Coordinates of C-alpha atoms in Angstrom, one line a residue:
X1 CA 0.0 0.0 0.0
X2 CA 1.3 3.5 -0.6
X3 CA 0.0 7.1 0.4
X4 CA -2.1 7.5 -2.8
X5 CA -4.1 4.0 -1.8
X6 CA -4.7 5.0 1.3
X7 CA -5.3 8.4 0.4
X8 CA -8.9 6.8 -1.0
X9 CA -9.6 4.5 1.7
X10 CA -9.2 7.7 4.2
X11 CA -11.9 9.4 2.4
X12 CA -14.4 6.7 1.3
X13 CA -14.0 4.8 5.4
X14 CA -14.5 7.7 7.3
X15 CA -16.1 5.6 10.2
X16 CA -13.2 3.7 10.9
X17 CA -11.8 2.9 14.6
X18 CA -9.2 0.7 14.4
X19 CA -6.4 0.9 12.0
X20 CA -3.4 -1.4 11.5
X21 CA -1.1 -0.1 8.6
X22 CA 1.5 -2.6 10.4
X23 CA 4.9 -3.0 7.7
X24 CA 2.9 -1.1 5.4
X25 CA 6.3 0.3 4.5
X26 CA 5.2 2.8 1.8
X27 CA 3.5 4.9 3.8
X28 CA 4.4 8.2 5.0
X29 CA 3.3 11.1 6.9
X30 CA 1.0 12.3 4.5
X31 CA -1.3 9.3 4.5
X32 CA -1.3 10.1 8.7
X33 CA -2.1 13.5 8.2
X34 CA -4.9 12.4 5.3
X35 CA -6.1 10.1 8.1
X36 CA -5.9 12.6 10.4
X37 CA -8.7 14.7 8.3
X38 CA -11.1 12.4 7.4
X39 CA -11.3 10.1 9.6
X40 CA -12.3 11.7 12.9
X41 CA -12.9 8.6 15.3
X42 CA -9.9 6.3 15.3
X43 CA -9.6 5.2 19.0
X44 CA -7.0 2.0 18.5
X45 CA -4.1 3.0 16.2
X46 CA -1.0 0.4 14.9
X47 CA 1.7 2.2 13.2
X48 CA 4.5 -0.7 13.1
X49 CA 7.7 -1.2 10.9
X50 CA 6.8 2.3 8.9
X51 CA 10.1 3.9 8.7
X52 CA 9.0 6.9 6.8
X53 CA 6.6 8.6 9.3
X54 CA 8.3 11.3 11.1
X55 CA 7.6 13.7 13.8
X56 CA 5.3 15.1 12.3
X57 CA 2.9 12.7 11.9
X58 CA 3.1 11.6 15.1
X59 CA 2.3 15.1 16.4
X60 CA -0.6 15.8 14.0
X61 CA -2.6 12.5 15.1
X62 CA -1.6 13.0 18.7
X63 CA -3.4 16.3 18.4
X64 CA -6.0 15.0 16.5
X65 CA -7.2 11.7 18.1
X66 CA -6.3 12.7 21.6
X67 CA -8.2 12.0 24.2
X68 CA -10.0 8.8 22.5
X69 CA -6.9 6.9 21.1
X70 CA -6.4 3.9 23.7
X71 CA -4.3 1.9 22.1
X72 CA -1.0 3.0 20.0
X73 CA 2.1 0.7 18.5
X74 CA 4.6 2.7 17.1
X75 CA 7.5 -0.3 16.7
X76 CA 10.4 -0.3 14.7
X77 CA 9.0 3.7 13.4
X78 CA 12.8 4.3 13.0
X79 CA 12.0 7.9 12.3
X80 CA 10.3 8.8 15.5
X81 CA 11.9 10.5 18.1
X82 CA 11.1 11.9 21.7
X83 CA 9.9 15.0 20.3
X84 CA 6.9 13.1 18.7
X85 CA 6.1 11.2 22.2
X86 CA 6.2 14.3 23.9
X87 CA 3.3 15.2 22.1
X88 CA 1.6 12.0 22.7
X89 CA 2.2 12.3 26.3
X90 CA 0.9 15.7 26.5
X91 CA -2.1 14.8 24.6
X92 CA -3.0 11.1 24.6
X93 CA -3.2 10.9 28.4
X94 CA -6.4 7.9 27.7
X95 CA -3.9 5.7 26.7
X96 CA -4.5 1.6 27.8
X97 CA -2.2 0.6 25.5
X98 CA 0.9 1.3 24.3
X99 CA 4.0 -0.1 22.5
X100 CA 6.5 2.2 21.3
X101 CA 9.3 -1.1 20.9
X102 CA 12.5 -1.0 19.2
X103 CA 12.3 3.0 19.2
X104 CA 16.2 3.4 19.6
X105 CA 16.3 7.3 21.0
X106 CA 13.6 7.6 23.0
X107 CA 14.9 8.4 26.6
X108 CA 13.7 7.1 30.3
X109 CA 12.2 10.9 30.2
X110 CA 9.6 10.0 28.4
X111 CA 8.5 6.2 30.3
X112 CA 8.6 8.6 33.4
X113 CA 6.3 11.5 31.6
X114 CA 4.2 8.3 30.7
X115 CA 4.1 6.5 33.7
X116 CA 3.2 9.7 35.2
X117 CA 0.5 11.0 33.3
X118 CA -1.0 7.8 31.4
X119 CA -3.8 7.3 34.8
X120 CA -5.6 4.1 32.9
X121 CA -2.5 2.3 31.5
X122 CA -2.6 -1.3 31.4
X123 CA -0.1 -2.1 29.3
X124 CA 2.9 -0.6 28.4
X125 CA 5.9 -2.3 26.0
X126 CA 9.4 -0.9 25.4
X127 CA 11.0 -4.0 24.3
X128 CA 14.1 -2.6 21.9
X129 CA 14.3 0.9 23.4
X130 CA 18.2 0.7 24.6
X131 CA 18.7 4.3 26.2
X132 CA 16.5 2.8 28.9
X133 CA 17.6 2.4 32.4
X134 CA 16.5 1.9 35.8
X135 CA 15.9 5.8 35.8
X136 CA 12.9 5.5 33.6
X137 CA 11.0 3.5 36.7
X138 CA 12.1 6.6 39.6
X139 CA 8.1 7.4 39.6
X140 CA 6.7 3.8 38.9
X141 CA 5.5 3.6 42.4
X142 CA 3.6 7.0 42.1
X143 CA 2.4 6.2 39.2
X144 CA -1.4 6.7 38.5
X145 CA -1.9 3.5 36.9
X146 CA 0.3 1.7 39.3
X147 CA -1.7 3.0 42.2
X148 CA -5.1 2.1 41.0
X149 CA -3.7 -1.3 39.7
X150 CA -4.8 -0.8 36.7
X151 CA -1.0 -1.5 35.1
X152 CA -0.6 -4.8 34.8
X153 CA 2.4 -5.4 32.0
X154 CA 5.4 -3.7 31.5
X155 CA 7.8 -5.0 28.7
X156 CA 11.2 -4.5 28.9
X157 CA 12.6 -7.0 27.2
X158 CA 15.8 -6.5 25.3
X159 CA 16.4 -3.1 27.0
X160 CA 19.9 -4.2 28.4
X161 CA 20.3 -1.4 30.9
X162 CA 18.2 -2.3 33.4
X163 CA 18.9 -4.5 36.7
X164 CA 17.4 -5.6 40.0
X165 CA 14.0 -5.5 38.9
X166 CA 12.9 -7.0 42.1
X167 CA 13.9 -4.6 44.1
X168 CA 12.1 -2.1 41.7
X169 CA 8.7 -4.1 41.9
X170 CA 9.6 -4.6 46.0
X171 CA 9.2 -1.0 46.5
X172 CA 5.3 -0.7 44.9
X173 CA 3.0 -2.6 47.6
X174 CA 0.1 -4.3 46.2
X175 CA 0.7 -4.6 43.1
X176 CA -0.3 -6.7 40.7
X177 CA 1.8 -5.8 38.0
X178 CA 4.5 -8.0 35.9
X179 CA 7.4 -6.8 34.2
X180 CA 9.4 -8.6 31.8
X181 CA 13.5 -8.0 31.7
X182 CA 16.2 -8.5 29.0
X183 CA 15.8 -12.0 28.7
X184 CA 12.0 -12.6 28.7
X185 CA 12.5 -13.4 32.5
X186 CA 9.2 -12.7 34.3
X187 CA 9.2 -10.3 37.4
X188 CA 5.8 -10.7 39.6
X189 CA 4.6 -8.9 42.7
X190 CA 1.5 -10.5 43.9
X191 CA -1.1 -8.5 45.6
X192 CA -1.2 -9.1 49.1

């Protein structure tokens, strides 16, 4: 698929609310930002392995979809850089869902600004991202969705900076939430 095809499914399936354009390689920022104006109620959103979209995008259907979008994958988006999740941070604050793997420059500032701001965040995946560290998690147990238990997963597998995840998780009480390390190993802390 390329920008002009999906140019004329933007405007003839304006009632569309889940998307994946998943490897769809050809497409660019201008079939986000036709999205972006004709289709006004796309809540779950998968963006993976398009190395084109930029910035950009990014910010355009962050502005756009807001509030409603839940769910969001943005792997392997090679383009994509911090700037872009500011702007989801600052205006996607709904989100349940969200994988932003294999990003390689994002920084732990923005899993905190997440972890912070995301309140109904169940999921979370960062598998790939390897400027990650053990800073990223400082506010994990302030962390809206942490507190309300509503967090359940979060994926940091292949990030090869962290360590001592137990301790991490041993410093949120009652918490159900699981997080996944370098190697796939699985970190629980039970509620109590």
């Amino acid at each position: 698929m390329n920008d002009a095809v999906f140019g004329q499914i933007s405007q003839s399936c304006t009632s569309l609310r889940r998307l994946n354009l998943s490897w769809c390689e050809n497409i660019t920022d201008h079939s986000i930002i036709s999205l972006c104006e004709n289709v006004p109620g796309i809540t779950h959103l998968k963006l993976r392995r398009l190395s084109s979209l930029t910035d950009v995008a990014i910010q355009t259907l962050a502005k756009k979809y807001n509030e409603q979008l839940v769910k969001l994958y943005l792997d392997r988006c090679d383009e994509v850089t911090n700037v872009a999740l500011k702007s989801i941070v600052e205006f996607c604050t709904s989100l349940r869902r969200v994988r932003i793997s294999w990003l390689y420059n994002i920084t732990d500032e923005i899993v905190i600004d997440m972890l912070e701001r995301f309140k109904y965040l169940e999921e979370a995946d960062f598998s790939g991202c390897k400027l990650l560290t053990n800073d990223s998690l400082t506010s994990l147990s302030t962390s809206p969705s942490v507190i309300s238990g509503s967090l359940k997963l979060l994926d940091l597998s292949w990030c090869n900076r962290f360590n001592n995840l137990e301790l991490v998780l041993s410093r949120i009480p009652d918490s159900s939430l699981t997080i996944v390390d370098y190697y796939g190993t699985i970190h629980k802390n039970a509620v109590k």
